[in-house]
């Protein structure tokens, strides 16, 4: 016997709860269910209950009861005999609402009593009970006044079942099942976007992130600070305060940045004398754990946005399932309305089984007709309501562009004016959330704001880098200046600007570096390094840097990383630019801005230039040193050098030069020229250096020079000549005519002989000939009594003359890598030479007399017995 509340299909069984579970979604998804989806879900549950109720009633009470239609001819033949032995059957049918229709069969005479089991029609036969009194039987027989038939019980059961299938409309029999199927389809259509794998993962990720953003302490803090800023602004506006608080940013007419200059301003504020910058105190304290979680949320939101914003699959799927539900509603309504009138209590049945029953036509009653009709009308009403809601949903979907979402209202209500608008699935999900509660989107927007993220980083950074910790990282550099180097931080800690005695500040790989007005406290700061750090400055900070900064190093990858305010530092003395300047998007780094650097003395450019920027002449009148280090890119155009008449030092390194540029010969004030690491093969043009009366230092090292022309003698004032790492095989006598020469470096060539004319260089103090093929040292070498450094290593020298003792000022002697078997004992007479300045093999030093070693091991602070 079927259990009420269940449906039986084939051999399986499922309950109402199991069917209703199709409509269940994760509780966290409720924020994506607008009111119409919730309403339709409830309607689907009601329709499901209608199907269950109708199906239960059909399985337990549904039946058809039929009686033959007696014709006049049939009636005459069907009169029973009056004999007491004759058999006759009385059939009583009772119908009523809410009661079971029953058929009672009573047999008289000697005919046996038949009480078959009828499991499908719920019709029960009651046999006449022999315990009843005879009077009752006679009374029943007397009261029977209906027309009698010749059908027995089995024939009635047979015809009832036949007419149930033939006379009843199909809709009356399958109505509960159709309702159930339609409802399941509607339920699946409503929640398919939550189940489809390609959208389910995105929705789950979105809901998870949204919940964390909503509950994050950082969201509360950010919105609370916004409220405080608004209240402070209103207070200032009402009181009309005109006085500037501490660190108020002001700008002067001279050297103040233009509108395009990248100055930073606090959100919602502009720097002006009329409106002071408000420093809002923190409302809540964010501990380290909450800060780390908030930073992780910013990263998750960034990645989720990039992942979801490039497609509109969720939007299309939701529109598709809504269209399917609408079409389903129209289909159900169209065909169901036609069957309302087909459900009737009475039906005429012509089973065509006269050979079995003896009758051709039967009149039948369907006891569930009225109930089914009422349920059908109720179902149609529910479907109509469901359909109108579907139509409203379609209207909402196409009324506004749901693939675009603007945070304009949030931007107006908060200080986070940089919250970007979103599109595609990201926008659609936010529109859906707004139907639940707009506060979710407002809180979520906090994690889309770069200003908010920077504030969080700033708070976390200040918690980690305290004044005491920064003080521990301060060191002294080679110039004995206090230096602080910060590397790969999320920003510049506020405590840095409390180190008022700092001389040098290095910021490396800090992409969000901001220099606030507090830097004006660092009165000793004169040197700033920005390594891949496009720092932004507040206006007051810029004013301080413009007046106090003397040296600036900027290292970058792209020229756009150079802050525009760099070119406005009017008191800057030294500027070092290291990075790619030969960009296709720029016309030689925009050096026209350098015209504001009126006090610039040193310009150092390490890049990949193909020509010297023509606008570099803007700083020519006051530039004294120009350094260009290329990365091997050939420097072709150097005509701009002619205009730099005041340059005293010029370095053109690694520029693939093959000859000495003629433009150099126009630099009448040039004192030092460095052409290191080029491809110069000949220096015949060196005669033109005679016009450069102030040239004292010539560096042609690391080239491919084969010989030195005799015209070098015309450079009368030359004091330093560097020709190391070339391809020289000999030293011409002309070199030794340079009487003012104090330093001669010819290391790492192929020189085999040191000419005796070297003794003419009475002012020679440093002589380097390491890495050559010299085997004999001329005695004239030791006439250079002013020699302090003598580098003879990595040659083929077999002995050192005793006259080395004449070099009384010698402090550095390199002999390592030769063929020496001993050192002269006269080394001890070189009064300034010590073991630390003697570069030689250990066994040679150990072979020296003990008294010589004792002299060489003496401390330089101890005065010598015979004086100096």
PDB file of N, CA and C in Angstrom, residues 129-160:
ATOM      1  N   UNK A 129     -23.801 -10.417   5.932  1.00  0.00           N
ATOM      2  CA  UNK A 129     -23.409 -11.112   7.149  1.00  0.00           C
ATOM      3  C   UNK A 129     -24.530 -12.029   7.609  1.00  0.00           C
ATOM      4  N   UNK A 130     -24.197 -13.321   7.825  1.00  0.00           N
ATOM      5  CA  UNK A 130     -25.228 -14.280   8.207  1.00  0.00           C
ATOM      6  C   UNK A 130     -25.783 -14.024   9.599  1.00  0.00           C
ATOM      7  N   UNK A 131     -25.085 -13.151  10.363  1.00  0.00           N
ATOM      8  CA  UNK A 131     -25.571 -12.915  11.727  1.00  0.00           C
ATOM      9  C   UNK A 131     -26.707 -11.932  11.779  1.00  0.00           C
ATOM     10  N   UNK A 132     -26.965 -11.224  10.619  1.00  0.00           N
ATOM     11  CA  UNK A 132     -28.055 -10.260  10.603  1.00  0.00           C
ATOM     12  C   UNK A 132     -29.388 -11.019  10.678  1.00  0.00           C
ATOM     13  N   UNK A 133     -30.290 -10.385  11.243  1.00  0.00           N
ATOM     14  CA  UNK A 133     -31.611 -11.028  11.421  1.00  0.00           C
ATOM     15  C   UNK A 133     -32.371 -11.062  10.110  1.00  0.00           C
ATOM     16  N   UNK A 134     -33.198 -11.941   9.958  1.00  0.00           N
ATOM     17  CA  UNK A 134     -33.989 -12.092   8.734  1.00  0.00           C
ATOM     18  C   UNK A 134     -34.871 -10.900   8.473  1.00  0.00           C
ATOM     19  N   UNK A 135     -35.272 -10.235   9.533  1.00  0.00           N
ATOM     20  CA  UNK A 135     -36.134  -9.068   9.327  1.00  0.00           C
ATOM     21  C   UNK A 135     -35.388  -7.970   8.580  1.00  0.00           C
ATOM     22  N   UNK A 136     -34.110  -7.799   8.936  1.00  0.00           N
ATOM     23  CA  UNK A 136     -33.324  -6.763   8.270  1.00  0.00           C
ATOM     24  C   UNK A 136     -33.167  -7.097   6.793  1.00  0.00           C
ATOM     25  N   UNK A 137     -32.948  -8.340   6.458  1.00  0.00           N
ATOM     26  CA  UNK A 137     -32.797  -8.739   5.073  1.00  0.00           C
ATOM     27  C   UNK A 137     -34.063  -8.472   4.301  1.00  0.00           C
ATOM     28  N   UNK A 138     -35.160  -8.803   4.851  1.00  0.00           N
ATOM     29  CA  UNK A 138     -36.430  -8.580   4.161  1.00  0.00           C
ATOM     30  C   UNK A 138     -36.687  -7.086   3.954  1.00  0.00           C
ATOM     31  N   UNK A 139     -36.289  -6.294   4.961  1.00  0.00           N
ATOM     32  CA  UNK A 139     -36.473  -4.845   4.834  1.00  0.00           C
ATOM     33  C   UNK A 139     -35.631  -4.279   3.711  1.00  0.00           C
ATOM     34  N   UNK A 140     -34.400  -4.778   3.558  1.00  0.00           N
ATOM     35  CA  UNK A 140     -33.506  -4.296   2.503  1.00  0.00           C
ATOM     36  C   UNK A 140     -34.041  -4.671   1.140  1.00  0.00           C
ATOM     37  N   UNK A 141     -34.527  -5.888   1.023  1.00  0.00           N
ATOM     38  CA  UNK A 141     -35.096  -6.322  -0.248  1.00  0.00           C
ATOM     39  C   UNK A 141     -36.330  -5.510  -0.596  1.00  0.00           C
ATOM     40  N   UNK A 142     -37.044  -5.159   0.431  1.00  0.00           N
ATOM     41  CA  UNK A 142     -38.265  -4.409   0.188  1.00  0.00           C
ATOM     42  C   UNK A 142     -37.986  -2.977  -0.250  1.00  0.00           C
ATOM     43  N   UNK A 143     -36.891  -2.417   0.304  1.00  0.00           N
ATOM     44  CA  UNK A 143     -36.563  -1.024  -0.014  1.00  0.00           C
ATOM     45  C   UNK A 143     -35.866  -0.873  -1.362  1.00  0.00           C
ATOM     46  N   UNK A 144     -35.275  -1.938  -1.935  1.00  0.00           N
ATOM     47  CA  UNK A 144     -34.559  -1.843  -3.210  1.00  0.00           C
ATOM     48  C   UNK A 144     -35.543  -1.539  -4.318  1.00  0.00           C
ATOM     49  N   UNK A 145     -35.300  -0.358  -4.951  1.00  0.00           N
ATOM     50  CA  UNK A 145     -36.204   0.042  -6.024  1.00  0.00           C
ATOM     51  C   UNK A 145     -35.483   0.344  -7.322  1.00  0.00           C
ATOM     52  N   UNK A 146     -34.068   0.206  -7.374  1.00  0.00           N
ATOM     53  CA  UNK A 146     -33.316   0.492  -8.587  1.00  0.00           C
ATOM     54  C   UNK A 146     -33.493  -0.586  -9.636  1.00  0.00           C
ATOM     55  N   UNK A 147     -33.005  -0.237 -10.874  1.00  0.00           N
ATOM     56  CA  UNK A 147     -33.080  -1.193 -11.964  1.00  0.00           C
ATOM     57  C   UNK A 147     -31.988  -2.228 -11.810  1.00  0.00           C
ATOM     58  N   UNK A 148     -32.360  -3.477 -12.024  1.00  0.00           N
ATOM     59  CA  UNK A 148     -31.436  -4.582 -11.818  1.00  0.00           C
ATOM     60  C   UNK A 148     -30.718  -4.942 -13.120  1.00  0.00           C
ATOM     61  N   UNK A 149     -29.445  -5.367 -12.941  1.00  0.00           N
ATOM     62  CA  UNK A 149     -28.652  -5.828 -14.080  1.00  0.00           C
ATOM     63  C   UNK A 149     -28.224  -7.265 -13.837  1.00  0.00           C
ATOM     64  N   UNK A 150     -27.665  -7.867 -14.895  1.00  0.00           N
ATOM     65  CA  UNK A 150     -27.230  -9.249 -14.802  1.00  0.00           C
ATOM     66  C   UNK A 150     -25.701  -9.361 -14.691  1.00  0.00           C
ATOM     67  N   UNK A 151     -25.041  -8.291 -14.174  1.00  0.00           N
ATOM     68  CA  UNK A 151     -23.581  -8.308 -14.052  1.00  0.00           C
ATOM     69  C   UNK A 151     -23.176  -8.760 -12.660  1.00  0.00           C
ATOM     70  N   UNK A 152     -22.160  -9.583 -12.634  1.00  0.00           N
ATOM     71  CA  UNK A 152     -21.663  -9.999 -11.319  1.00  0.00           C
ATOM     72  C   UNK A 152     -20.528  -9.047 -10.881  1.00  0.00           C
ATOM     73  N   UNK A 153     -19.943  -9.285  -9.742  1.00  0.00           N
ATOM     74  CA  UNK A 153     -18.941  -8.394  -9.142  1.00  0.00           C
ATOM     75  C   UNK A 153     -17.687  -8.263 -10.012  1.00  0.00           C
ATOM     76  N   UNK A 154     -17.185  -9.382 -10.536  1.00  0.00           N
ATOM     77  CA  UNK A 154     -15.980  -9.354 -11.349  1.00  0.00           C
ATOM     78  C   UNK A 154     -16.173  -8.527 -12.605  1.00  0.00           C
ATOM     79  N   UNK A 155     -17.377  -8.587 -13.151  1.00  0.00           N
ATOM     80  CA  UNK A 155     -17.654  -7.795 -14.347  1.00  0.00           C
ATOM     81  C   UNK A 155     -17.654  -6.301 -14.035  1.00  0.00           C
ATOM     82  N   UNK A 156     -18.168  -5.933 -12.860  1.00  0.00           N
ATOM     83  CA  UNK A 156     -18.132  -4.520 -12.450  1.00  0.00           C
ATOM     84  C   UNK A 156     -16.692  -4.036 -12.266  1.00  0.00           C
ATOM     85  N   UNK A 157     -15.899  -4.873 -11.642  1.00  0.00           N
ATOM     86  CA  UNK A 157     -14.496  -4.495 -11.444  1.00  0.00           C
ATOM     87  C   UNK A 157     -13.804  -4.322 -12.795  1.00  0.00           C
ATOM     88  N   UNK A 158     -14.089  -5.217 -13.693  1.00  0.00           N
ATOM     89  CA  UNK A 158     -13.468  -5.155 -15.005  1.00  0.00           C
ATOM     90  C   UNK A 158     -13.867  -3.889 -15.747  1.00  0.00           C
ATOM     91  N   UNK A 159     -15.165  -3.599 -15.767  1.00  0.00           N
ATOM     92  CA  UNK A 159     -15.625  -2.443 -16.533  1.00  0.00           C
ATOM     93  C   UNK A 159     -15.179  -1.136 -15.896  1.00  0.00           C
ATOM     94  N   UNK A 160     -15.066  -1.107 -14.555  1.00  0.00           N
ATOM     95  CA  UNK A 160     -14.553   0.110 -13.883  1.00  0.00           C
ATOM     96  C   UNK A 160     -13.120   0.416 -14.312  1.00  0.00           C
TER      97      UNK A 160
END
